[in-house]
mmCIF file of C-alpha atoms in Angstrom:
data_model
loop_
_atom_site.group_PDB
_atom_site.id
_atom_site.type_symbol
_atom_site.label_atom_id
_atom_site.label_comp_id
_atom_site.label_asym_id
_atom_site.label_seq_id
_atom_site.Cartn_x
_atom_site.Cartn_y
_atom_site.Cartn_z
ATOM 1 C CA UNK A 28 117.801 170.043 201.311
ATOM 2 C CA UNK A 29 119.833 168.422 203.980
ATOM 3 C CA UNK A 30 122.356 166.133 202.487
ATOM 4 C CA UNK A 31 126.071 164.757 202.407
ATOM 5 C CA UNK A 32 127.569 165.384 199.234
ATOM 6 C CA UNK A 33 130.438 163.225 197.806
ATOM 7 C CA UNK A 34 132.406 163.960 194.815
ATOM 8 C CA UNK A 35 133.302 162.437 192.422
ATOM 9 C CA UNK A 36 130.668 159.610 191.994
ATOM 10 C CA UNK A 37 132.897 157.729 189.731
ATOM 11 C CA UNK A 38 136.712 157.725 189.447
ATOM 12 C CA UNK A 39 139.122 155.693 187.591
ATOM 13 C CA UNK A 40 142.788 156.407 188.519
ATOM 14 C CA UNK A 41 146.174 154.709 188.237
ATOM 15 C CA UNK A 42 148.276 153.411 190.829
ATOM 16 C CA UNK A 43 150.376 155.890 192.760
ATOM 17 C CA UNK A 44 148.549 159.105 191.744
ATOM 18 C CA UNK A 45 147.248 160.907 194.710
ATOM 19 C CA UNK A 46 143.522 161.654 194.831
ATOM 20 C CA UNK A 47 141.102 163.258 197.039
ATOM 21 C CA UNK A 48 137.547 162.427 197.548
ATOM 22 C CA UNK A 49 135.480 165.298 199.012
ATOM 23 C CA UNK A 50 132.636 165.077 201.537
ATOM 24 C CA UNK A 51 130.549 167.942 202.343
ATOM 25 C CA UNK A 52 127.430 168.237 204.945
ATOM 26 C CA UNK A 53 125.011 171.101 205.342
ATOM 27 C CA UNK A 54 123.525 169.892 208.586
ATOM 28 C CA UNK A 55 125.924 171.306 211.079
ATOM 29 C CA UNK A 56 126.683 167.566 212.201
ATOM 30 C CA UNK A 57 129.539 167.029 214.634
ATOM 31 C CA UNK A 58 130.302 163.495 213.715
ATOM 32 C CA UNK A 59 131.482 162.518 210.178
ATOM 33 C CA UNK A 60 133.035 159.082 209.048
ATOM 34 C CA UNK A 61 134.280 157.259 205.929
ATOM 35 C CA UNK A 62 133.293 153.666 204.987
ATOM 36 C CA UNK A 63 134.402 151.430 202.327
ATOM 37 C CA UNK A 64 131.991 148.581 201.080
ATOM 38 C CA UNK A 65 133.505 145.465 199.624
ATOM 39 C CA UNK A 66 131.920 142.333 198.450
ATOM 40 C CA UNK A 67 131.473 140.025 201.398
ATOM 41 C CA UNK A 68 133.002 142.269 203.903
ATOM 42 C CA UNK A 69 130.288 144.650 204.391
ATOM 43 C CA UNK A 70 130.757 148.257 205.661
ATOM 44 C CA UNK A 71 134.151 148.711 207.202
ATOM 45 C CA UNK A 72 135.103 152.236 208.806
ATOM 46 C CA UNK A 73 138.217 154.028 207.570
ATOM 47 C CA UNK A 74 138.359 157.107 209.742
ATOM 48 C CA UNK A 75 135.899 159.026 211.829
ATOM 49 C CA UNK A 76 135.653 162.582 213.274
ATOM 50 C CA UNK A 77 133.738 163.745 216.389
ATOM 51 C CA UNK A 78 134.483 167.483 215.820
ATOM 52 C CA UNK A 79 136.652 169.869 214.052
ATOM 53 C CA UNK A 80 140.427 169.105 214.519
ATOM 54 C CA UNK A 81 139.404 165.631 215.939
ATOM 55 C CA UNK A 82 139.911 162.425 213.905
ATOM 56 C CA UNK A 83 140.506 158.853 214.762
ATOM 57 C CA UNK A 84 141.295 155.619 213.008
ATOM 58 C CA UNK A 85 138.568 153.139 212.109
ATOM 59 C CA UNK A 86 139.158 149.422 211.199
ATOM 60 C CA UNK A 87 140.871 149.975 208.250
ATOM 61 C CA UNK A 88 142.745 153.230 207.927
ATOM 62 C CA UNK A 89 145.946 152.020 206.240
ATOM 63 C CA UNK A 90 146.518 153.830 202.977
ATOM 64 C CA UNK A 91 144.194 156.796 203.850
ATOM 65 C CA UNK A 92 144.373 160.094 205.447
ATOM 66 C CA UNK A 93 141.554 162.606 206.558
ATOM 67 C CA UNK A 94 141.523 165.991 207.769
ATOM 68 C CA UNK A 95 138.382 168.099 209.310
ATOM 69 C CA UNK A 96 139.542 171.709 209.295
ATOM 70 C CA UNK A 97 135.939 172.975 209.258
ATOM 71 C CA UNK A 98 132.760 171.284 210.458
ATOM 72 C CA UNK A 99 131.055 170.768 207.128
ATOM 73 C CA UNK A 100 134.071 168.884 205.197
ATOM 74 C CA UNK A 101 135.760 165.668 205.604
ATOM 75 C CA UNK A 102 137.931 164.861 202.658
ATOM 76 C CA UNK A 103 139.380 161.441 202.149
ATOM 77 C CA UNK A 104 142.995 161.408 200.728
ATOM 78 C CA UNK A 105 144.680 158.630 199.199
ATOM 79 C CA UNK A 106 148.573 159.575 198.802
ATOM 80 C CA UNK A 107 149.397 156.714 196.769
ATOM 81 C CA UNK A 108 146.394 154.640 195.749
ATOM 82 C CA UNK A 109 146.963 150.828 195.108
ATOM 83 C CA UNK A 110 144.465 148.357 193.265
ATOM 84 C CA UNK A 111 143.466 147.048 196.765
ATOM 85 C CA UNK A 112 141.849 150.330 197.398
ATOM 86 C CA UNK A 113 139.449 149.815 194.634
ATOM 87 C CA UNK A 114 136.067 149.798 196.446
ATOM 88 C CA UNK A 115 132.716 151.778 196.893
ATOM 89 C CA UNK A 116 133.281 154.579 199.292
ATOM 90 C CA UNK A 117 130.472 156.219 201.602
ATOM 91 C CA UNK A 118 130.834 159.361 203.657
ATOM 92 C CA UNK A 119 128.334 159.740 206.689
ATOM 93 C CA UNK A 120 127.644 162.387 209.140
ATOM 94 C CA UNK A 121 125.575 162.523 212.176
ATOM 95 C CA UNK A 122 124.397 165.158 215.151
ATOM 96 C CA UNK A 123 125.775 162.626 217.702
ATOM 97 C CA UNK A 124 126.138 159.120 218.463
ATOM 98 C CA UNK A 125 122.464 159.043 219.807
ATOM 99 C CA UNK A 126 121.270 160.001 216.142
ATOM 100 C CA UNK A 127 121.241 158.038 212.892
ATOM 101 C CA UNK A 128 123.953 158.687 210.223
ATOM 102 C CA UNK A 129 123.120 160.266 206.833
ATOM 103 C CA UNK A 130 125.019 158.889 204.292
ATOM 104 C CA UNK A 131 126.284 160.323 200.911
ATOM 105 C CA UNK A 132 125.479 158.758 197.417
ATOM 106 C CA UNK A 133 128.935 156.965 197.216
ATOM 107 C CA UNK A 134 132.041 157.196 195.259
ATOM 108 C CA UNK A 135 133.041 154.144 193.211
ATOM 109 C CA UNK A 136 136.859 154.123 192.952
ATOM 110 C CA UNK A 137 138.812 152.010 190.479
ATOM 111 C CA UNK A 138 142.676 151.943 190.857
ATOM 112 C CA UNK A 139 144.313 150.167 187.944
ATOM 113 C CA UNK B 14 137.125 145.629 217.002
ATOM 114 C CA UNK B 15 133.582 145.072 218.190
ATOM 115 C CA UNK B 16 132.141 141.624 217.214
ATOM 116 C CA UNK B 17 128.856 142.267 215.551
ATOM 117 C CA UNK B 18 126.656 139.298 214.368
ATOM 118 C CA UNK B 19 123.470 139.348 212.423
ATOM 119 C CA UNK B 20 121.393 136.527 211.459
ATOM 120 C CA UNK B 21 120.046 135.078 209.495
ATOM 121 C CA UNK B 22 122.424 136.123 206.580
ATOM 122 C CA UNK B 23 119.636 136.168 203.944
ATOM 123 C CA UNK B 24 115.697 135.672 204.144
ATOM 124 C CA UNK B 25 113.110 135.023 201.521
ATOM 125 C CA UNK B 26 109.692 135.446 202.434
ATOM 126 C CA UNK B 27 106.186 135.705 200.736
ATOM 127 C CA UNK B 28 104.370 139.240 200.524
ATOM 128 C CA UNK B 29 102.184 139.443 203.675
ATOM 129 C CA UNK B 30 104.557 137.402 206.007
ATOM 130 C CA UNK B 31 106.030 138.807 209.033
ATOM 131 C CA UNK B 32 109.769 138.399 209.874
ATOM 132 C CA UNK B 33 112.439 139.136 212.243
ATOM 133 C CA UNK B 34 116.184 139.451 212.317
ATOM 134 C CA UNK B 35 118.699 139.413 215.161
ATOM 135 C CA UNK B 36 121.750 141.630 215.907
ATOM 136 C CA UNK B 37 124.217 140.404 218.532
ATOM 137 C CA UNK B 38 126.892 142.575 219.971
ATOM 138 C CA UNK B 39 129.293 142.729 222.920
ATOM 139 C CA UNK B 40 127.410 144.241 225.833
ATOM 140 C CA UNK B 41 130.563 146.034 227.287
ATOM 141 C CA UNK B 42 131.357 149.579 226.298
ATOM 142 C CA UNK B 43 127.872 149.985 224.744
ATOM 143 C CA UNK B 44 126.480 153.425 223.980
ATOM 144 C CA UNK B 45 123.999 153.256 221.141
ATOM 145 C CA UNK B 46 122.571 150.589 218.582
ATOM 146 C CA UNK B 47 121.708 151.869 215.263
ATOM 147 C CA UNK B 48 119.555 149.950 212.634
ATOM 148 C CA UNK B 49 119.695 151.011 208.914
ATOM 149 C CA UNK B 50 118.128 149.851 205.731
ATOM 150 C CA UNK B 51 120.223 149.443 202.528
ATOM 151 C CA UNK B 52 118.432 149.068 199.043
ATOM 152 C CA UNK B 53 120.497 147.944 196.191
ATOM 153 C CA UNK B 54 122.165 150.794 194.274
ATOM 154 C CA UNK B 55 121.165 153.347 197.183
ATOM 155 C CA UNK B 56 122.641 154.411 200.256
ATOM 156 C CA UNK B 57 122.053 153.248 203.804
ATOM 157 C CA UNK B 58 119.137 154.891 205.515
ATOM 158 C CA UNK B 59 118.901 155.182 209.221
ATOM 159 C CA UNK B 60 115.835 153.302 210.683
ATOM 160 C CA UNK B 61 116.297 153.558 214.489
ATOM 161 C CA UNK B 62 118.852 154.338 217.168
ATOM 162 C CA UNK B 63 118.216 152.965 220.439
ATOM 163 C CA UNK B 64 120.269 153.654 223.756
ATOM 164 C CA UNK B 65 118.504 152.305 226.733
ATOM 165 C CA UNK B 66 117.967 148.524 227.870
ATOM 166 C CA UNK B 67 114.406 147.627 227.097
ATOM 167 C CA UNK B 68 114.057 150.367 224.422
ATOM 168 C CA UNK B 69 111.255 149.686 221.687
ATOM 169 C CA UNK B 70 110.924 151.903 218.450
ATOM 170 C CA UNK B 71 108.351 151.659 215.650
ATOM 171 C CA UNK B 72 108.154 153.139 212.350
ATOM 172 C CA UNK B 73 105.087 151.885 210.379
ATOM 173 C CA UNK B 74 105.177 148.126 210.092
ATOM 174 C CA UNK B 75 108.767 148.066 211.351
ATOM 175 C CA UNK B 76 109.824 147.871 215.089
ATOM 176 C CA UNK B 77 112.968 147.139 217.076
ATOM 177 C CA UNK B 78 113.704 146.139 220.558
ATOM 178 C CA UNK B 79 116.971 146.496 222.443
ATOM 179 C CA UNK B 80 118.753 144.260 225.375
ATOM 180 C CA UNK B 81 121.829 145.844 226.371
ATOM 181 C CA UNK B 82 122.593 143.578 229.362
ATOM 182 C CA UNK B 83 122.739 140.281 227.025
ATOM 183 C CA UNK B 84 123.844 142.165 223.881
ATOM 184 C CA UNK B 85 121.254 141.688 221.318
ATOM 185 C CA UNK B 86 118.512 143.599 219.302
ATOM 186 C CA UNK B 87 115.607 142.370 217.278
ATOM 187 C CA UNK B 88 114.093 143.943 214.100
ATOM 188 C CA UNK B 89 110.631 142.832 213.177
ATOM 189 C CA UNK B 90 108.741 143.313 209.988
ATOM 190 C CA UNK B 91 104.953 142.897 210.096
ATOM 191 C CA UNK B 92 103.299 141.984 206.876
ATOM 192 C CA UNK B 93 106.316 142.132 204.709
ATOM 193 C CA UNK B 94 105.857 143.937 201.263
ATOM 194 C CA UNK B 95 108.079 143.719 198.105
ATOM 195 C CA UNK B 96 109.345 147.396 198.903
ATOM 196 C CA UNK B 97 110.785 145.950 202.200
ATOM 197 C CA UNK B 98 113.280 143.920 199.989
ATOM 198 C CA UNK B 99 116.631 145.222 201.284
ATOM 199 C CA UNK B 100 119.686 144.500 203.329
ATOM 200 C CA UNK B 101 119.327 145.470 207.121
ATOM 201 C CA UNK B 102 122.311 146.555 208.870
ATOM 202 C CA UNK B 103 122.991 146.933 212.737
ATOM 203 C CA UNK B 104 125.539 148.992 214.126
ATOM 204 C CA UNK B 105 126.579 149.487 217.900
ATOM 205 C CA UNK B 106 128.299 152.507 218.472
ATOM 206 C CA UNK B 107 130.719 153.377 221.309
ATOM 207 C CA UNK B 108 132.783 156.287 219.617
ATOM 208 C CA UNK B 109 133.179 154.163 216.562
ATOM 209 C CA UNK B 110 130.050 153.012 214.581
ATOM 210 C CA UNK B 111 130.699 149.191 213.560
ATOM 211 C CA UNK B 112 128.316 147.590 211.185
ATOM 212 C CA UNK B 113 127.479 143.946 211.005
ATOM 213 C CA UNK B 114 127.301 142.101 207.754
ATOM 214 C CA UNK B 115 123.616 142.593 207.670
ATOM 215 C CA UNK B 116 120.474 140.319 206.895
ATOM 216 C CA UNK B 117 119.335 140.498 203.031
ATOM 217 C CA UNK B 118 115.442 140.461 202.851
ATOM 218 C CA UNK B 119 113.666 139.557 199.751
ATOM 219 C CA UNK B 120 109.948 139.693 199.753
ATOM 220 C CA UNK B 121 108.130 137.857 196.715
ATOM 221 C CA UNK B 122 104.704 139.419 195.569
#
């Protein structure tokens, strides 16, 4: 089944403890992207990647890192999580800008 | 940052009503315009991607039009059904894909 898989679905962690949210797609998509969704603020782009080893900042990149070493994976890294990073995170992928994005199921992160 | 405006913010209609929403975006640096449907507790789902001025796309009772010169797109739903209740998001892309705040549609039986 063609899909974007995010893990974990839910995570509660403490301030400052490094974490990684994984994202993997099995559709050979070039484009991958991370979004966070907060009440009243909609979906905001964190980072995106147009191909392997090509990444760029979205609108809210502070406090996040990404890497794209292989086409299928696009992990989101929080080196030192803070409570203001508590949010619902979505990974998405697409063949190109002319195609719709397929979204993962989301990761609900709570930083205490 | 692209300034994407969607209106109205929310809409309540009766089953069978037809409705439409607007997405406004800067016409410069335009590449494509995406529409997504986002049901509560699920992930956004792509409806349409349009690239050319004057493009019209249709999927069942839902259709969309695009005007790139003036920077707007309309989404139409004909004969709304309760299962159409969702938030409808538009997103222009030019490298990045920037989402509007969405229009929340509620269809009452």
